[in-house]
PDB file of C-alpha atoms in Angstrom:
ATOM      1  CA  MET J   1     -21.216  -3.900  18.294  1.00 86.00           C
ATOM      2  CA  VAL J   2     -18.888  -2.654  15.230  1.00 90.00           C
ATOM      3  CA  ALA J   3     -19.922   0.154  13.609  1.00 90.00           C
ATOM      4  CA  CYS J   4     -19.474  -0.109   9.783  1.00 93.00           C
ATOM      5  CA  ARG J   5     -18.906   2.777   6.658  1.00 94.00           C
ATOM      6  CA  GLN J   6     -21.397   3.901   5.158  1.00 92.00           C
ATOM      7  CA  ALA J   7     -23.806   1.070   3.384  1.00 92.00           C
ATOM      8  CA  GLN J   8     -21.577  -1.247   4.042  1.00 95.00           C
ATOM      9  CA  GLU J   9     -23.092  -3.788   6.642  1.00 95.00           C
ATOM     10  CA  VAL J  10     -23.489  -6.438   4.008  1.00 96.00           C
ATOM     11  CA  ARG J  11     -20.217  -6.569   3.020  1.00 97.00           C
ATOM     12  CA  ALA J  12     -18.824  -6.017   6.362  1.00 97.00           C
ATOM     13  CA  ARG J  13     -20.647  -9.058   7.409  1.00 97.00           C
ATOM     14  CA  VAL J  14     -19.574 -11.136   4.623  1.00 97.00           C
ATOM     15  CA  GLU J  15     -16.191 -10.203   5.076  1.00 97.00           C
ATOM     16  CA  LEU J  16     -16.377 -11.024   9.138  1.00 96.00           C
ATOM     17  CA  GLU J  17     -17.977 -14.168   8.435  1.00 96.00           C
ATOM     18  CA  ARG J  18     -15.342 -15.584   5.972  1.00 96.00           C
ATOM     19  CA  GLN J  19     -12.755 -14.878   8.736  1.00 94.00           C
ATOM     20  CA  GLY J  20     -14.806 -17.083  10.956  1.00 93.00           C
ATOM     21  CA  PHE J  21     -16.465 -14.667  13.201  1.00 94.00           C
ATOM     22  CA  ASP J  22     -20.056 -15.246  14.079  1.00 94.00           C
ATOM     23  CA  VAL J  23     -21.880 -12.179  13.196  1.00 96.00           C
ATOM     24  CA  TYR J  24     -25.486 -11.158  13.643  1.00 95.00           C
ATOM     25  CA  LEU J  25     -26.711  -8.473  11.093  1.00 96.00           C
ATOM     26  CA  PRO J  26     -30.719  -7.998  11.891  1.00 92.00           C
ATOM     27  CA  MET J  27     -32.689  -6.958   9.048  1.00 92.00           C
ATOM     28  CA  ARG J  28     -36.094  -5.481   8.323  1.00 86.00           C
ATOM     29  CA  LEU J  29     -38.311  -4.817   5.398  1.00 81.00           C
ATOM     30  CA  ALA J  30     -38.713  -1.385   4.078  1.00 78.00           C
ATOM     31  CA  SER J  31     -41.541  -0.336   1.332  1.00 72.00           C
ATOM     32  CA  ILE J  32     -39.648   2.083  -0.857  1.00 75.00           C
ATOM     33  CA  ARG J  33     -40.820   3.610  -4.133  1.00 72.00           C
ATOM     34  CA  ARG J  34     -38.978   3.525  -7.379  1.00 71.00           C
ATOM     35  CA  PRO J  35     -38.975   5.994  -9.568  1.00 72.00           C
ATOM     36  CA  ASN J  36     -40.972   6.011 -12.863  1.00 70.00           C
ATOM     37  CA  ARG J  37     -43.031   2.962 -11.619  1.00 66.00           C
ATOM     38  CA  ASN J  38     -46.042   5.083 -11.330  1.00 68.00           C
ATOM     39  CA  GLY J  39     -46.176   4.924  -7.067  1.00 63.00           C
ATOM     40  CA  VAL J  40     -45.532   1.183  -7.187  1.00 68.00           C
ATOM     41  CA  ARG J  41     -43.424   0.050  -4.058  1.00 71.00           C
ATOM     42  CA  ASP J  42     -41.261  -2.583  -3.290  1.00 76.00           C
ATOM     43  CA  LEU J  43     -40.183  -4.355  -0.668  1.00 78.00           C
ATOM     44  CA  VAL J  44     -36.613  -4.576   0.099  1.00 84.00           C
ATOM     45  CA  ALA J  45     -34.399  -5.578   2.766  1.00 88.00           C
ATOM     46  CA  ARG J  46     -32.452  -3.060   5.012  1.00 89.00           C
ATOM     47  CA  PRO J  47     -30.347  -3.347   8.294  1.00 90.00           C
ATOM     48  CA  PHE J  48     -32.443  -3.081  11.249  1.00 86.00           C
ATOM     49  CA  LEU J  49     -29.608  -0.855  13.000  1.00 85.00           C
ATOM     50  CA  PRO J  50     -27.899   1.188   9.778  1.00 87.00           C
ATOM     51  CA  GLY J  51     -24.755   1.468  10.353  1.00 90.00           C
ATOM     52  CA  TYR J  52     -24.159  -1.377  12.835  1.00 91.00           C
ATOM     53  CA  LEU J  53     -23.794  -5.152  13.201  1.00 93.00           C
ATOM     54  CA  PHE J  54     -22.921  -7.490  16.239  1.00 92.00           C
ATOM     55  CA  VAL J  55     -19.790 -10.102  16.076  1.00 93.00           C
ATOM     56  CA  ARG J  56     -18.929 -12.275  19.072  1.00 90.00           C
ATOM     57  CA  THR J  57     -15.758 -12.434  20.014  1.00 83.00           C
ATOM     58  CA  SER J  58     -13.369 -13.041  23.319  1.00 78.00           C
ATOM     59  CA  LEU J  59     -12.153  -9.447  24.163  1.00 69.00           C
ATOM     60  CA  ALA J  60      -8.583 -10.824  23.403  1.00 66.00           C
ATOM     61  CA  LEU J  61      -6.609  -8.127  21.625  1.00 63.00           C
ATOM     62  CA  GLY J  62      -6.093  -9.979  18.765  1.00 66.00           C
ATOM     63  CA  ASP J  63      -9.257 -11.111  17.701  1.00 72.00           C
ATOM     64  CA  TRP J  64     -11.033  -7.198  17.927  1.00 77.00           C
ATOM     65  CA  ARG J  65      -7.884  -5.903  15.995  1.00 80.00           C
ATOM     66  CA  ARG J  66      -8.719  -8.176  12.997  1.00 86.00           C
ATOM     67  CA  ILE J  67     -12.021  -6.994  12.931  1.00 89.00           C
ATOM     68  CA  TRP J  68     -11.105  -3.334  13.152  1.00 86.00           C
ATOM     69  CA  SER J  69      -8.991  -3.855   9.591  1.00 89.00           C
ATOM     70  CA  THR J  70     -11.924  -5.376   8.124  1.00 93.00           C
ATOM     71  CA  PHE J  71     -13.167  -4.303   4.671  1.00 95.00           C
ATOM     72  CA  GLY J  72     -16.397  -2.315   5.594  1.00 95.00           C
ATOM     73  CA  VAL J  73     -15.736  -1.938   9.076  1.00 94.00           C
ATOM     74  CA  LYS J  74     -15.341   1.719  10.113  1.00 93.00           C
ATOM     75  CA  SER J  75     -14.457   0.742  14.147  1.00 89.00           C
ATOM     76  CA  LEU J  76     -15.660  -0.724  17.081  1.00 87.00           C
ATOM     77  CA  LEU J  77     -18.142   0.597  19.869  1.00 84.00           C
ATOM     78  CA  GLY J  78     -16.071   1.538  23.151  1.00 80.00           C
ATOM     79  CA  SER J  79     -12.593   2.354  23.619  1.00 73.00           C
ATOM     80  CA  GLU J  80      -9.321   2.172  21.611  1.00 68.00           C
ATOM     81  CA  GLU J  81      -8.175   0.113  24.697  1.00 70.00           C
ATOM     82  CA  ARG J  82     -11.036  -2.584  24.858  1.00 75.00           C
ATOM     83  CA  PRO J  83     -14.440  -2.447  22.883  1.00 80.00           C
ATOM     84  CA  THR J  84     -17.591  -2.579  24.830  1.00 80.00           C
ATOM     85  CA  ALA J  85     -19.153  -5.738  24.859  1.00 82.00           C
ATOM     86  CA  VAL J  86     -22.842  -6.302  24.198  1.00 83.00           C
ATOM     87  CA  ARG J  87     -24.726  -8.468  26.534  1.00 84.00           C
ATOM     88  CA  ASP J  88     -26.166 -11.867  24.778  1.00 87.00           C
ATOM     89  CA  TRP J  89     -29.692 -10.992  25.824  1.00 85.00           C
ATOM     90  CA  VAL J  90     -29.744  -7.532  24.238  1.00 83.00           C
ATOM     91  CA  ILE J  91     -29.317  -9.995  21.095  1.00 88.00           C
ATOM     92  CA  GLU J  92     -31.780 -12.537  21.725  1.00 88.00           C
ATOM     93  CA  ARG J  93     -34.474  -9.988  22.606  1.00 84.00           C
ATOM     94  CA  ILE J  94     -34.034  -8.162  19.018  1.00 85.00           C
ATOM     95  CA  ARG J  95     -34.038 -11.658  17.768  1.00 89.00           C
ATOM     96  CA  GLU J  96     -37.059 -12.511  19.198  1.00 86.00           C
ATOM     97  CA  GLN J  97     -38.622  -9.841  17.129  1.00 82.00           C
ATOM     98  CA  GLU J  98     -37.757 -11.513  14.017  1.00 87.00           C
ATOM     99  CA  GLU J  99     -40.305 -13.284  11.843  1.00 85.00           C
ATOM    100  CA  GLY J 100     -39.115 -14.955   8.482  1.00 87.00           C
ATOM    101  CA  GLY J 101     -35.572 -13.435   9.186  1.00 89.00           C
ATOM    102  CA  PHE J 102     -36.551  -9.983   9.300  1.00 87.00           C
ATOM    103  CA  ILE J 103     -37.538  -7.494  12.449  1.00 83.00           C
ATOM    104  CA  LYS J 104     -41.154  -7.007  12.461  1.00 74.00           C
ATOM    105  CA  LEU J 105     -41.817  -2.984  12.605  1.00 59.00           C
ATOM    106  CA  GLY J 106     -45.514  -3.202  11.955  1.00 50.00           C
ATOM    107  CA  LEU J 107     -47.785  -3.284   8.752  1.00 41.00           C
ATOM    108  CA  VAL J 108     -46.050  -1.567   5.734  1.00 42.00           C
ATOM    109  CA  ALA J 109     -49.829  -1.933   3.809  1.00 45.00           C
ATOM    110  CA  ASP J 110     -50.875   0.515   6.530  1.00 49.00           C
ATOM    111  CA  ALA J 111     -49.070   3.355   5.761  1.00 51.00           C
ATOM    112  CA  PRO J 112     -50.237   6.163   4.056  1.00 59.00           C
ATOM    113  CA  ALA J 113     -49.106   6.670   0.672  1.00 74.00           C
ATOM    114  CA  PHE J 114     -48.270  10.463  -0.648  1.00 82.00           C
ATOM    115  CA  ALA J 115     -46.924  11.783  -3.687  1.00 84.00           C
ATOM    116  CA  ARG J 116     -43.306  13.908  -3.934  1.00 85.00           C
ATOM    117  CA  GLY J 117     -44.465  17.635  -3.560  1.00 87.00           C
ATOM    118  CA  GLU J 118     -47.877  16.707  -1.614  1.00 90.00           C
ATOM    119  CA  ARG J 119     -49.086  19.403   0.776  1.00 89.00           C
ATOM    120  CA  VAL J 120     -48.960  17.368   4.058  1.00 88.00           C
ATOM    121  CA  GLN J 121     -49.931  18.427   7.883  1.00 81.00           C
ATOM    122  CA  LEU J 122     -48.824  16.891  11.075  1.00 74.00           C
ATOM    123  CA  HIS J 123     -52.045  15.884  13.318  1.00 67.00           C
ATOM    124  CA  ASN J 124     -52.873  18.045  16.022  1.00 60.00           C
ATOM    125  CA  LEU J 125     -50.503  20.504  14.073  1.00 59.00           C
ATOM    126  CA  ASP J 126     -53.100  22.523  11.742  1.00 56.00           C
ATOM    127  CA  LEU J 127     -50.592  25.248  11.351  1.00 58.00           C
ATOM    128  CA  VAL J 128     -47.669  23.147  10.791  1.00 67.00           C
ATOM    129  CA  GLU J 129     -47.653  22.263   6.699  1.00 79.00           C
ATOM    130  CA  GLY J 130     -45.459  21.033   4.296  1.00 85.00           C
ATOM    131  CA  LEU J 131     -44.236  19.538   0.990  1.00 90.00           C
ATOM    132  CA  PHE J 132     -43.868  15.929   1.328  1.00 91.00           C
ATOM    133  CA  LEU J 133     -40.322  15.040   0.024  1.00 89.00           C
ATOM    134  CA  GLU J 134     -39.969  10.844   0.528  1.00 86.00           C
ATOM    135  CA  GLN J 135     -40.667   7.926   2.734  1.00 84.00           C
ATOM    136  CA  ILE J 136     -37.779   7.083   4.516  1.00 82.00           C
ATOM    137  CA  ASP J 137     -38.923   3.554   5.604  1.00 76.00           C
ATOM    138  CA  ASP J 138     -41.853   2.036   6.759  1.00 72.00           C
ATOM    139  CA  ARG J 139     -42.427   4.414   9.672  1.00 77.00           C
ATOM    140  CA  ARG J 140     -40.697   7.578   8.870  1.00 82.00           C
ATOM    141  CA  ALA J 141     -41.027  10.491   5.878  1.00 85.00           C
ATOM    142  CA  SER J 142     -39.177  13.466   5.148  1.00 86.00           C
ATOM    143  CA  ILE J 143     -40.884  16.767   4.297  1.00 88.00           C
ATOM    144  CA  LEU J 144     -39.696  20.412   3.647  1.00 87.00           C
ATOM    145  CA  VAL J 145     -41.805  22.819   6.319  1.00 81.00           C
ATOM    146  CA  SER J 146     -41.144  26.726   5.979  1.00 72.00           C
ATOM    147  CA  LEU J 147     -40.204  27.727   9.670  1.00 60.00           C
ATOM    148  CA  LEU J 148     -39.342  31.301  10.490  1.00 54.00           C
ATOM    149  CA  GLY J 149     -38.912  32.299   6.891  1.00 61.00           C
ATOM    150  CA  ARG J 150     -36.413  29.456   6.057  1.00 69.00           C
ATOM    151  CA  ASP J 151     -36.820  25.529   4.455  1.00 75.00           C
ATOM    152  CA  SER J 152     -35.911  22.945   6.709  1.00 75.00           C
ATOM    153  CA  ARG J 153     -35.862  19.243   5.850  1.00 81.00           C
ATOM    154  CA  VAL J 154     -37.536  17.541   8.629  1.00 80.00           C
ATOM    155  CA  THR J 155     -37.923  13.516   9.404  1.00 81.00           C
ATOM    156  CA  VAL J 156     -41.568  12.925  11.021  1.00 81.00           C
ATOM    157  CA  ASP J 157     -43.422   9.788  11.835  1.00 80.00           C
ATOM    158  CA  LEU J 158     -45.346   8.746   8.838  1.00 83.00           C
ATOM    159  CA  ALA J 159     -48.555   7.985  10.568  1.00 80.00           C
ATOM    160  CA  LYS J 160     -48.757  11.474  12.380  1.00 79.00           C
ATOM    161  CA  LEU J 161     -49.074  12.913   8.524  1.00 84.00           C
ATOM    162  CA  ARG J 162     -52.160  13.723   6.567  1.00 83.00           C
ATOM    163  CA  PRO J 163     -53.333  15.553   3.210  1.00 85.00           C
ATOM    164  CA  ALA J 164     -53.347  19.015   3.614  1.00 81.00           C
ATOM    165  CA  GLY J 165     -56.598  20.612   4.486  1.00 74.00           C
ATOM    166  CA  GLY J 166     -57.878  17.046   5.370  1.00 63.00           C
ATOM    167  CA  LYS J 167     -59.104  16.247   9.128  1.00 53.00           C
TER     168      LYS J 167
END
C-alpha cells in the first residue's frame, strides 16, 4: 500500500502505471455543493481511501525503491527496510463493493441537505446544538459546536443530524 501526497492519488496512479506497475485506486462518488449554484449538488469522483492506493509488485529492493521516487508518492506503508504487503483477498473484498467503477457507500439522495450556518442538533442529544459548516462527503458533515465556552469544529455522521428544534 502506498501513501500519497495530499490530493495526489490520481497523479501517483498515472505515474506508477506509466512505469508498468499494476495499480488499484478505489474510487467513490461524493455529493458536493458548489458555491453560487443555489444548493445544487454535483457528484464527483473521490478516492475511497484518501491518501492511499494499492500497487502490486514484488518486494524486491529495486521495485519498491522506484515506487518511492514516483511523483505523488509520499511513502510506502511498512518500514524503510521492507514495505508491508497487503493480502490479495483484501483488495478483492474492496473490488466486490464496486458498482460501475465506484465503491457503493449508500444512497447520496438519502442524505439530508443543510445550508451553511443552519442550526442543527444531533439525534438523541438535544443539548448538543451547532452550526452546519459543510458536507464533507455523502456520509459526513462538519459542524461548529460550542463546548465549555470554546468553539470546536467536529466531523459527524450526516444521518445523525437534524434541524435544531425538530424531532
